[in-house]
């Protein structure tokens, strides 16, 4: 036989079966007390079949079971020693004691086998009970030889180590140890009580007389984790065996103790929620559980945990508790909304109002709003709005307003068909319904964020007609809604229709509005509608309104308002010279320069947009046809600000800045002072001489891109990934390549690594950008040094572009290839 510690569990069980069979065989052939030993043998023979269930079950190989099985092994050795000596006389009492000891050891196996099947437990329990209750008929006491008595003593000593762990199943001892035992004693007493209950060896009357349930709850509050788990399992057995015990566990103090177990480890939580679910059959329990602080929150938390059993039981218990309206509200506050939604669908009118009102007041996260939408809260709320009385309408609208800030819910609102009802309400003049107009307009403002609202093409015009008939709050929401609608990419028809129907005339009076939010909303709407303004619409913006707008830009403390006002001005066509004169006279230019100087172009989205809009207005003040206006712009410091935007602005801002710089640079050559002038009393310094313009240049007097250090940032834009500003940048660089200074201009571009950047645009730019690039490259390649240095890298791109590019580019490409001597100048290939 292997060493005790080295045996596998399977080997231990096999040896135990063999030992049981051997003891039974010895008992059958015993010459003394034949009838008693025969009866004893029948009992021992029943041990081996039970052990078959353990032999190949690895899940039961736990330290407690192994210890219990080893105690059974020791008892079989004692039995073998008792009957194994030939001619020995054995008393009936000794056989009876050995049988009872075997039963106790089976009890230890039973108590340790928490995870085995009920069928196996029942087999062990039945045999243990049979052995514990056996009584053999008395016969004359046998005599035992002194040497045999010594053997018995040795065998008994071998079993002394488990004597302290044996459970005396006397009911009185179980009760005493449950009441007063230490943690270890309590553990075995609980196992014993479990056995008594499952084996139906005690009545419910006895449990009541002994006060077992209050005692268990008392011990639950003070016990260690392992014992708490067994206590809850025991109580589950009690309510399973005797359903009348549920009423006895319905006391608030007892339930509160049990609820605390919901905060413990996984196993204890699982057992606790299982017991609470079993108790929830009782009305008083359902009523009281919901009132225990933290209970519903913990149940909702467990609902979302990974333990499938605890999650399932938590959901069933929550649903059982949700028949109470207050509980349903607590669940919603904890993030479990299905009961609340169910109340909205099927509850009484008062219940629906209560739920909708609570929903309107909750601080909901986006996740919670999404869950409510998914659980179906939108549809019953819309139904309440459509069919309910005033209080019902108000509560449902307020709830919908709270849910409408989530894009997914906006789509659900549109699908529910609520838009028509909201507009109808806004047009209503019934005084009773006036209180509903504010939440209705707020919901419309949210719904308008979805492009789906354009399914109704008249909705924008209807909202616009309500502006002058509404309170400030409703005006604000309507302007929000209109701004969202006109900003949609597919809303061009809506925008045109609004302008045709007098939208701009309707909105201009709002520029005098004293409320900043409403004024800003009107400016934003005007800004969007002013894109692609026709000449007659521009006339509506007379000098008075233009001065008001300039005053807003100068005095407003609201960045978004200033951004909208500048954006509106940037949309006015450049051909409107009268507007330019008015804005110049209103001192707009120094205001814009001051704003640009004191702010960062990309610190926030609003400031980024403001920089784009200011750059758009500056194009008006740098038009090439008005050198005096250009000079004013340069003197006020516009050019350094434009150059800064080339590096720090958005793609739109870079494009607009490059456009202004290109316009300024067109006049640089004509404004430069010739280096050969003899009439200058004091010649300019050498630093002022510009090799590109072959004369004396400065930023403020000639708007020179070279002196403004703009060449490098312009080329860096071409080298970057964004292509929006390419055409404007190439236009600016092209001003360096005018007929009389193309050679010096090409040197400047090459020196700043611009040739390769321009070749890159030939590969990836738009057709217009490619066209401008080819124009510049044609002049660069007039210089032999540049043909030698860049011709090889350019020819691959040019040939590819000739084969795959736009047909209108081919004649220019042919000239370039001829310059590179890859085609004859008179070739008709293209």
mmCIF file of C-alpha atoms in Angstrom, residues 66-354:
data_model
loop_
_atom_site.group_PDB
_atom_site.id
_atom_site.type_symbol
_atom_site.label_atom_id
_atom_site.label_comp_id
_atom_site.label_asym_id
_atom_site.label_seq_id
_atom_site.Cartn_x
_atom_site.Cartn_y
_atom_site.Cartn_z
ATOM 1 C CA UNK A 66 -10.546 13.202 1.840
ATOM 2 C CA UNK A 67 -10.361 13.610 5.626
ATOM 3 C CA UNK A 68 -13.853 12.196 6.050
ATOM 4 C CA UNK A 69 -13.098 9.202 3.798
ATOM 5 C CA UNK A 70 -9.890 8.528 5.738
ATOM 6 C CA UNK A 71 -11.895 8.466 8.990
ATOM 7 C CA UNK A 72 -14.196 5.848 7.429
ATOM 8 C CA UNK A 73 -11.086 3.857 6.472
ATOM 9 C CA UNK A 74 -9.900 3.896 10.080
ATOM 10 C CA UNK A 75 -13.281 2.684 11.328
ATOM 11 C CA UNK A 76 -13.179 -0.248 8.888
ATOM 12 C CA UNK A 77 -9.722 -1.163 10.222
ATOM 13 C CA UNK A 78 -11.161 -1.193 13.748
ATOM 14 C CA UNK A 79 -14.024 -3.397 12.554
ATOM 15 C CA UNK A 80 -11.543 -5.737 10.897
ATOM 16 C CA UNK A 81 -9.494 -5.905 14.107
ATOM 17 C CA UNK A 82 -12.653 -6.670 16.079
ATOM 18 C CA UNK A 83 -13.758 -9.651 13.986
ATOM 19 C CA UNK A 84 -10.546 -10.754 12.319
ATOM 20 C CA UNK A 85 -8.938 -12.781 15.168
ATOM 21 C CA UNK A 86 -9.950 -16.498 15.053
ATOM 22 C CA UNK A 87 -11.922 -17.861 18.000
ATOM 23 C CA UNK A 88 -12.280 -14.424 19.552
ATOM 24 C CA UNK A 89 -15.389 -13.736 21.532
ATOM 25 C CA UNK A 90 -16.945 -10.323 20.843
ATOM 26 C CA UNK A 91 -19.718 -8.619 22.781
ATOM 27 C CA UNK A 92 -22.879 -7.367 21.019
ATOM 28 C CA UNK A 93 -22.214 -3.881 22.444
ATOM 29 C CA UNK A 94 -18.800 -3.703 20.742
ATOM 30 C CA UNK A 95 -20.288 -4.668 17.359
ATOM 31 C CA UNK A 96 -23.045 -2.121 17.851
ATOM 32 C CA UNK A 97 -20.491 0.611 18.759
ATOM 33 C CA UNK A 98 -18.397 -0.142 15.687
ATOM 34 C CA UNK A 99 -21.516 0.046 13.510
ATOM 35 C CA UNK A 100 -22.473 3.415 15.039
ATOM 36 C CA UNK A 101 -18.922 4.696 14.533
ATOM 37 C CA UNK A 102 -19.068 3.691 10.864
ATOM 38 C CA UNK A 103 -22.347 5.613 10.642
ATOM 39 C CA UNK A 104 -20.739 8.680 12.190
ATOM 40 C CA UNK A 105 -17.902 8.502 9.711
ATOM 41 C CA UNK A 106 -20.444 8.297 6.890
ATOM 42 C CA UNK A 107 -21.987 11.405 8.443
ATOM 43 C CA UNK A 108 -18.650 13.182 8.120
ATOM 44 C CA UNK A 109 -18.515 12.166 4.451
ATOM 45 C CA UNK A 110 -22.050 13.462 3.977
ATOM 46 C CA UNK A 111 -21.363 16.795 5.674
ATOM 47 C CA UNK A 112 -18.202 17.332 3.637
ATOM 48 C CA UNK A 113 -19.914 16.488 0.318
ATOM 49 C CA UNK A 114 -21.448 19.890 -0.388
ATOM 50 C CA UNK A 115 -20.929 19.732 -4.155
ATOM 51 C CA UNK A 116 -22.072 16.172 -4.929
ATOM 52 C CA UNK A 117 -25.487 15.329 -6.318
ATOM 53 C CA UNK A 118 -28.577 15.063 -4.142
ATOM 54 C CA UNK A 119 -28.982 11.420 -5.201
ATOM 55 C CA UNK A 120 -25.557 10.489 -3.786
ATOM 56 C CA UNK A 121 -26.235 12.449 -0.598
ATOM 57 C CA UNK A 122 -29.523 10.609 -0.156
ATOM 58 C CA UNK A 123 -27.747 7.233 -0.468
ATOM 59 C CA UNK A 124 -25.110 8.210 2.089
ATOM 60 C CA UNK A 125 -27.737 9.689 4.415
ATOM 61 C CA UNK A 126 -29.918 6.585 4.246
ATOM 62 C CA UNK A 127 -27.046 4.210 5.074
ATOM 63 C CA UNK A 128 -25.748 6.501 7.833
ATOM 64 C CA UNK A 129 -29.225 6.621 9.362
ATOM 65 C CA UNK A 130 -29.558 2.863 9.152
ATOM 66 C CA UNK A 131 -26.196 2.291 10.846
ATOM 67 C CA UNK A 132 -26.827 4.897 13.541
ATOM 68 C CA UNK A 133 -30.180 3.360 14.481
ATOM 69 C CA UNK A 134 -29.125 -0.293 14.456
ATOM 70 C CA UNK A 135 -29.689 -2.292 17.670
ATOM 71 C CA UNK A 136 -28.425 -5.880 17.867
ATOM 72 C CA UNK A 137 -30.016 -8.427 20.200
ATOM 73 C CA UNK A 138 -28.011 -8.880 23.368
ATOM 74 C CA UNK A 139 -26.150 -12.101 24.020
ATOM 75 C CA UNK A 140 -23.800 -13.145 26.820
ATOM 76 C CA UNK A 141 -20.832 -10.869 26.994
ATOM 77 C CA UNK A 142 -17.744 -12.339 25.398
ATOM 78 C CA UNK A 143 -14.365 -12.432 27.001
ATOM 79 C CA UNK A 144 -11.375 -10.956 25.272
ATOM 80 C CA UNK A 145 -7.798 -11.988 25.802
ATOM 81 C CA UNK A 146 -5.423 -9.410 27.285
ATOM 82 C CA UNK A 147 -3.341 -9.421 24.111
ATOM 83 C CA UNK A 148 -6.424 -8.720 21.971
ATOM 84 C CA UNK A 149 -7.475 -5.910 24.307
ATOM 85 C CA UNK A 150 -4.068 -4.370 23.659
ATOM 86 C CA UNK A 151 -4.666 -4.632 19.904
ATOM 87 C CA UNK A 152 -8.024 -2.902 20.306
ATOM 88 C CA UNK A 153 -6.348 -0.118 22.279
ATOM 89 C CA UNK A 154 -3.777 0.406 19.539
ATOM 90 C CA UNK A 155 -6.469 0.555 16.878
ATOM 91 C CA UNK A 156 -8.443 3.067 18.947
ATOM 92 C CA UNK A 157 -5.349 5.244 19.396
ATOM 93 C CA UNK A 158 -4.954 5.333 15.603
ATOM 94 C CA UNK A 159 -8.410 6.941 15.358
ATOM 95 C CA UNK A 160 -7.962 9.480 18.150
ATOM 96 C CA UNK A 161 -7.004 12.285 15.760
ATOM 97 C CA UNK A 162 -10.526 12.410 14.279
ATOM 98 C CA UNK A 163 -12.455 11.961 17.497
ATOM 99 C CA UNK A 164 -12.613 15.729 18.007
ATOM 100 C CA UNK A 165 -14.076 16.208 14.503
ATOM 101 C CA UNK A 166 -16.815 13.628 14.843
ATOM 102 C CA UNK A 167 -20.266 15.046 15.069
ATOM 103 C CA UNK A 168 -22.495 13.671 17.719
ATOM 104 C CA UNK A 169 -25.795 13.938 15.959
ATOM 105 C CA UNK A 170 -27.810 14.261 19.127
ATOM 106 C CA UNK A 171 -30.270 17.040 18.411
ATOM 107 C CA UNK A 172 -29.566 18.756 21.706
ATOM 108 C CA UNK A 173 -25.867 19.062 20.906
ATOM 109 C CA UNK A 174 -26.623 20.505 17.475
ATOM 110 C CA UNK A 175 -28.791 23.215 18.994
ATOM 111 C CA UNK A 176 -26.255 24.055 21.706
ATOM 112 C CA UNK A 177 -23.402 24.355 19.231
ATOM 113 C CA UNK A 178 -25.482 26.502 16.859
ATOM 114 C CA UNK A 179 -26.332 28.795 19.746
ATOM 115 C CA UNK A 180 -23.049 28.979 21.590
ATOM 116 C CA UNK A 181 -20.370 27.076 19.660
ATOM 117 C CA UNK A 182 -17.188 28.657 18.360
ATOM 118 C CA UNK A 183 -16.634 29.008 14.624
ATOM 119 C CA UNK A 184 -15.418 25.432 14.156
ATOM 120 C CA UNK A 185 -18.172 23.938 16.310
ATOM 121 C CA UNK A 186 -20.765 26.075 14.562
ATOM 122 C CA UNK A 187 -19.574 24.808 11.192
ATOM 123 C CA UNK A 188 -20.089 21.137 12.073
ATOM 124 C CA UNK A 189 -23.328 21.863 13.905
ATOM 125 C CA UNK A 190 -24.665 23.613 10.801
ATOM 126 C CA UNK A 191 -23.692 20.637 8.671
ATOM 127 C CA UNK A 192 -25.473 18.412 11.158
ATOM 128 C CA UNK A 193 -28.577 20.601 11.090
ATOM 129 C CA UNK A 194 -28.552 20.558 7.318
ATOM 130 C CA UNK A 195 -28.481 16.776 7.445
ATOM 131 C CA UNK A 196 -31.304 16.644 9.958
ATOM 132 C CA UNK A 197 -33.460 18.958 7.878
ATOM 133 C CA UNK A 198 -32.806 17.228 4.568
ATOM 134 C CA UNK A 199 -33.312 13.847 6.133
ATOM 135 C CA UNK A 200 -36.560 15.111 7.685
ATOM 136 C CA UNK A 201 -35.368 13.891 11.060
ATOM 137 C CA UNK A 202 -36.667 17.013 12.825
ATOM 138 C CA UNK A 203 -40.070 18.628 12.578
ATOM 139 C CA UNK A 204 -40.873 22.267 11.908
ATOM 140 C CA UNK A 205 -42.428 22.403 15.370
ATOM 141 C CA UNK A 206 -39.058 21.498 16.856
ATOM 142 C CA UNK A 207 -37.385 24.240 14.759
ATOM 143 C CA UNK A 208 -39.905 26.736 16.114
ATOM 144 C CA UNK A 209 -39.598 25.545 19.713
ATOM 145 C CA UNK A 210 -35.817 25.820 19.615
ATOM 146 C CA UNK A 211 -35.950 29.255 17.916
ATOM 147 C CA UNK A 212 -33.583 28.038 15.182
ATOM 148 C CA UNK A 213 -34.429 30.747 12.595
ATOM 149 C CA UNK A 214 -33.740 33.784 14.848
ATOM 150 C CA UNK A 215 -30.592 32.049 16.115
ATOM 151 C CA UNK A 216 -29.351 31.508 12.549
ATOM 152 C CA UNK A 217 -29.937 35.157 11.636
ATOM 153 C CA UNK A 218 -28.145 36.217 14.801
ATOM 154 C CA UNK A 219 -25.135 34.036 13.978
ATOM 155 C CA UNK A 220 -25.224 35.292 10.343
ATOM 156 C CA UNK A 221 -24.541 38.812 11.529
ATOM 157 C CA UNK A 222 -21.408 37.829 13.459
ATOM 158 C CA UNK A 223 -19.954 34.769 11.723
ATOM 159 C CA UNK A 224 -16.965 34.302 9.462
ATOM 160 C CA UNK A 225 -17.489 34.096 5.666
ATOM 161 C CA UNK A 226 -17.508 30.282 5.397
ATOM 162 C CA UNK A 227 -20.063 29.916 8.151
ATOM 163 C CA UNK A 228 -22.208 32.724 6.755
ATOM 164 C CA UNK A 229 -22.390 30.800 3.486
ATOM 165 C CA UNK A 230 -23.470 27.593 5.272
ATOM 166 C CA UNK A 231 -26.026 29.502 7.380
ATOM 167 C CA UNK A 232 -27.695 30.943 4.272
ATOM 168 C CA UNK A 233 -27.645 27.527 2.595
ATOM 169 C CA UNK A 234 -29.256 26.070 5.738
ATOM 170 C CA UNK A 235 -31.971 28.718 5.706
ATOM 171 C CA UNK A 236 -32.634 27.953 2.034
ATOM 172 C CA UNK A 237 -33.097 24.308 3.059
ATOM 173 C CA UNK A 238 -35.490 25.360 5.820
ATOM 174 C CA UNK A 239 -37.741 27.351 3.467
ATOM 175 C CA UNK A 240 -37.504 24.614 0.834
ATOM 176 C CA UNK A 241 -38.583 21.883 3.291
ATOM 177 C CA UNK A 242 -41.048 23.975 5.281
ATOM 178 C CA UNK A 243 -42.586 26.832 3.280
ATOM 179 C CA UNK A 244 -44.265 28.220 6.386
ATOM 180 C CA UNK A 245 -40.818 29.354 7.535
ATOM 181 C CA UNK A 246 -40.902 32.136 4.909
ATOM 182 C CA UNK A 247 -43.286 34.102 7.099
ATOM 183 C CA UNK A 248 -40.907 33.764 10.049
ATOM 184 C CA UNK A 249 -38.066 35.285 7.984
ATOM 185 C CA UNK A 250 -40.135 38.316 6.972
ATOM 186 C CA UNK A 251 -39.078 40.479 9.908
ATOM 187 C CA UNK A 252 -37.325 43.686 8.779
ATOM 188 C CA UNK A 253 -34.369 43.129 11.118
ATOM 189 C CA UNK A 254 -33.814 39.609 9.777
ATOM 190 C CA UNK A 255 -34.140 40.723 6.158
ATOM 191 C CA UNK A 256 -31.720 43.613 6.757
ATOM 192 C CA UNK A 257 -29.131 41.143 8.035
ATOM 193 C CA UNK A 258 -29.616 39.030 4.927
ATOM 194 C CA UNK A 259 -29.390 42.050 2.584
ATOM 195 C CA UNK A 260 -25.919 42.804 3.999
ATOM 196 C CA UNK A 261 -24.792 39.512 2.467
ATOM 197 C CA UNK A 262 -25.458 41.013 -0.973
ATOM 198 C CA UNK A 263 -22.302 43.074 -0.456
ATOM 199 C CA UNK A 264 -20.080 40.067 0.368
ATOM 200 C CA UNK A 265 -18.150 37.637 -1.811
ATOM 201 C CA UNK A 266 -19.555 35.965 -4.917
ATOM 202 C CA UNK A 267 -20.779 32.711 -3.314
ATOM 203 C CA UNK A 268 -22.458 34.443 -0.403
ATOM 204 C CA UNK A 269 -24.142 36.979 -2.689
ATOM 205 C CA UNK A 270 -25.450 34.184 -4.890
ATOM 206 C CA UNK A 271 -26.931 32.271 -1.943
ATOM 207 C CA UNK A 272 -28.364 35.435 -0.360
ATOM 208 C CA UNK A 273 -30.190 36.593 -3.486
ATOM 209 C CA UNK A 274 -31.471 33.032 -3.977
ATOM 210 C CA UNK A 275 -32.936 33.045 -0.455
ATOM 211 C CA UNK A 276 -34.439 36.527 -0.907
ATOM 212 C CA UNK A 277 -36.033 35.345 -4.154
ATOM 213 C CA UNK A 278 -37.516 32.330 -2.373
ATOM 214 C CA UNK A 279 -38.901 34.612 0.357
ATOM 215 C CA UNK A 280 -40.385 37.060 -2.151
ATOM 216 C CA UNK A 281 -43.503 34.871 -2.401
ATOM 217 C CA UNK A 282 -44.546 36.593 0.808
ATOM 218 C CA UNK A 283 -46.209 39.985 0.313
ATOM 219 C CA UNK A 284 -44.688 41.432 3.472
ATOM 220 C CA UNK A 285 -41.207 40.431 2.304
ATOM 221 C CA UNK A 286 -41.657 42.155 -1.057
ATOM 222 C CA UNK A 287 -42.914 45.259 0.684
ATOM 223 C CA UNK A 288 -40.069 45.367 3.188
ATOM 224 C CA UNK A 289 -37.099 44.410 0.980
ATOM 225 C CA UNK A 290 -37.538 47.494 -1.208
ATOM 226 C CA UNK A 291 -37.340 49.740 1.851
ATOM 227 C CA UNK A 292 -34.031 48.339 3.105
ATOM 228 C CA UNK A 293 -31.317 50.834 2.279
ATOM 229 C CA UNK A 294 -29.052 49.748 -0.543
ATOM 230 C CA UNK A 295 -30.964 46.565 -1.379
ATOM 231 C CA UNK A 296 -32.260 47.596 -4.809
ATOM 232 C CA UNK A 297 -28.936 49.214 -5.737
ATOM 233 C CA UNK A 298 -27.110 45.979 -4.897
ATOM 234 C CA UNK A 299 -29.609 43.871 -6.846
ATOM 235 C CA UNK A 300 -29.173 46.087 -9.917
ATOM 236 C CA UNK A 301 -25.390 45.823 -9.534
ATOM 237 C CA UNK A 302 -25.606 42.004 -9.356
ATOM 238 C CA UNK A 303 -27.874 41.995 -12.399
ATOM 239 C CA UNK A 304 -24.951 43.225 -14.526
ATOM 240 C CA UNK A 305 -22.271 40.948 -13.004
ATOM 241 C CA UNK A 306 -20.738 37.871 -14.651
ATOM 242 C CA UNK A 307 -22.335 35.304 -12.302
ATOM 243 C CA UNK A 308 -25.244 33.954 -14.416
ATOM 244 C CA UNK A 309 -27.079 32.385 -11.444
ATOM 245 C CA UNK A 310 -26.935 35.527 -9.299
ATOM 246 C CA UNK A 311 -27.817 37.726 -12.302
ATOM 247 C CA UNK A 312 -30.844 35.569 -13.146
ATOM 248 C CA UNK A 313 -32.093 35.520 -9.557
ATOM 249 C CA UNK A 314 -31.507 39.272 -9.193
ATOM 250 C CA UNK A 315 -33.605 39.990 -12.262
ATOM 251 C CA UNK A 316 -36.424 37.736 -11.055
ATOM 252 C CA UNK A 317 -36.354 39.376 -7.625
ATOM 253 C CA UNK A 318 -36.302 42.892 -9.115
ATOM 254 C CA UNK A 319 -39.287 42.020 -11.273
ATOM 255 C CA UNK A 320 -41.090 40.623 -8.234
ATOM 256 C CA UNK A 321 -40.407 43.871 -6.340
ATOM 257 C CA UNK A 322 -41.369 46.094 -9.295
ATOM 258 C CA UNK A 323 -45.101 45.691 -8.640
ATOM 259 C CA UNK A 324 -44.483 48.395 -6.052
ATOM 260 C CA UNK A 325 -44.336 51.762 -7.827
ATOM 261 C CA UNK A 326 -41.750 53.191 -5.433
ATOM 262 C CA UNK A 327 -39.504 50.185 -5.988
ATOM 263 C CA UNK A 328 -39.744 50.660 -9.772
ATOM 264 C CA UNK A 329 -38.593 54.259 -9.306
ATOM 265 C CA UNK A 330 -35.678 53.197 -7.098
ATOM 266 C CA UNK A 331 -34.660 50.661 -9.737
ATOM 267 C CA UNK A 332 -34.690 53.368 -12.413
ATOM 268 C CA UNK A 333 -32.552 55.628 -10.231
ATOM 269 C CA UNK A 334 -30.116 52.714 -9.902
ATOM 270 C CA UNK A 335 -30.016 52.235 -13.689
ATOM 271 C CA UNK A 336 -32.547 49.414 -14.224
ATOM 272 C CA UNK A 337 -35.340 50.881 -16.331
ATOM 273 C CA UNK A 338 -37.458 47.943 -17.548
ATOM 274 C CA UNK A 339 -39.999 48.152 -14.670
ATOM 275 C CA UNK A 340 -40.391 51.909 -15.210
ATOM 276 C CA UNK A 341 -40.929 51.390 -18.948
ATOM 277 C CA UNK A 342 -43.444 48.656 -18.174
ATOM 278 C CA UNK A 343 -45.341 51.101 -15.970
ATOM 279 C CA UNK A 344 -45.339 53.643 -18.803
ATOM 280 C CA UNK A 345 -46.837 51.015 -21.091
ATOM 281 C CA UNK A 346 -49.345 49.267 -18.830
ATOM 282 C CA UNK A 347 -49.693 51.270 -15.610
ATOM 283 C CA UNK A 348 -52.640 53.362 -14.509
ATOM 284 C CA UNK A 349 -52.868 56.977 -15.671
ATOM 285 C CA UNK A 350 -51.517 58.220 -12.334
ATOM 286 C CA UNK A 351 -48.709 55.655 -12.409
ATOM 287 C CA UNK A 352 -47.726 56.762 -15.912
ATOM 288 C CA UNK A 353 -47.653 60.408 -14.853
ATOM 289 C CA UNK A 354 -45.568 59.541 -11.801
#
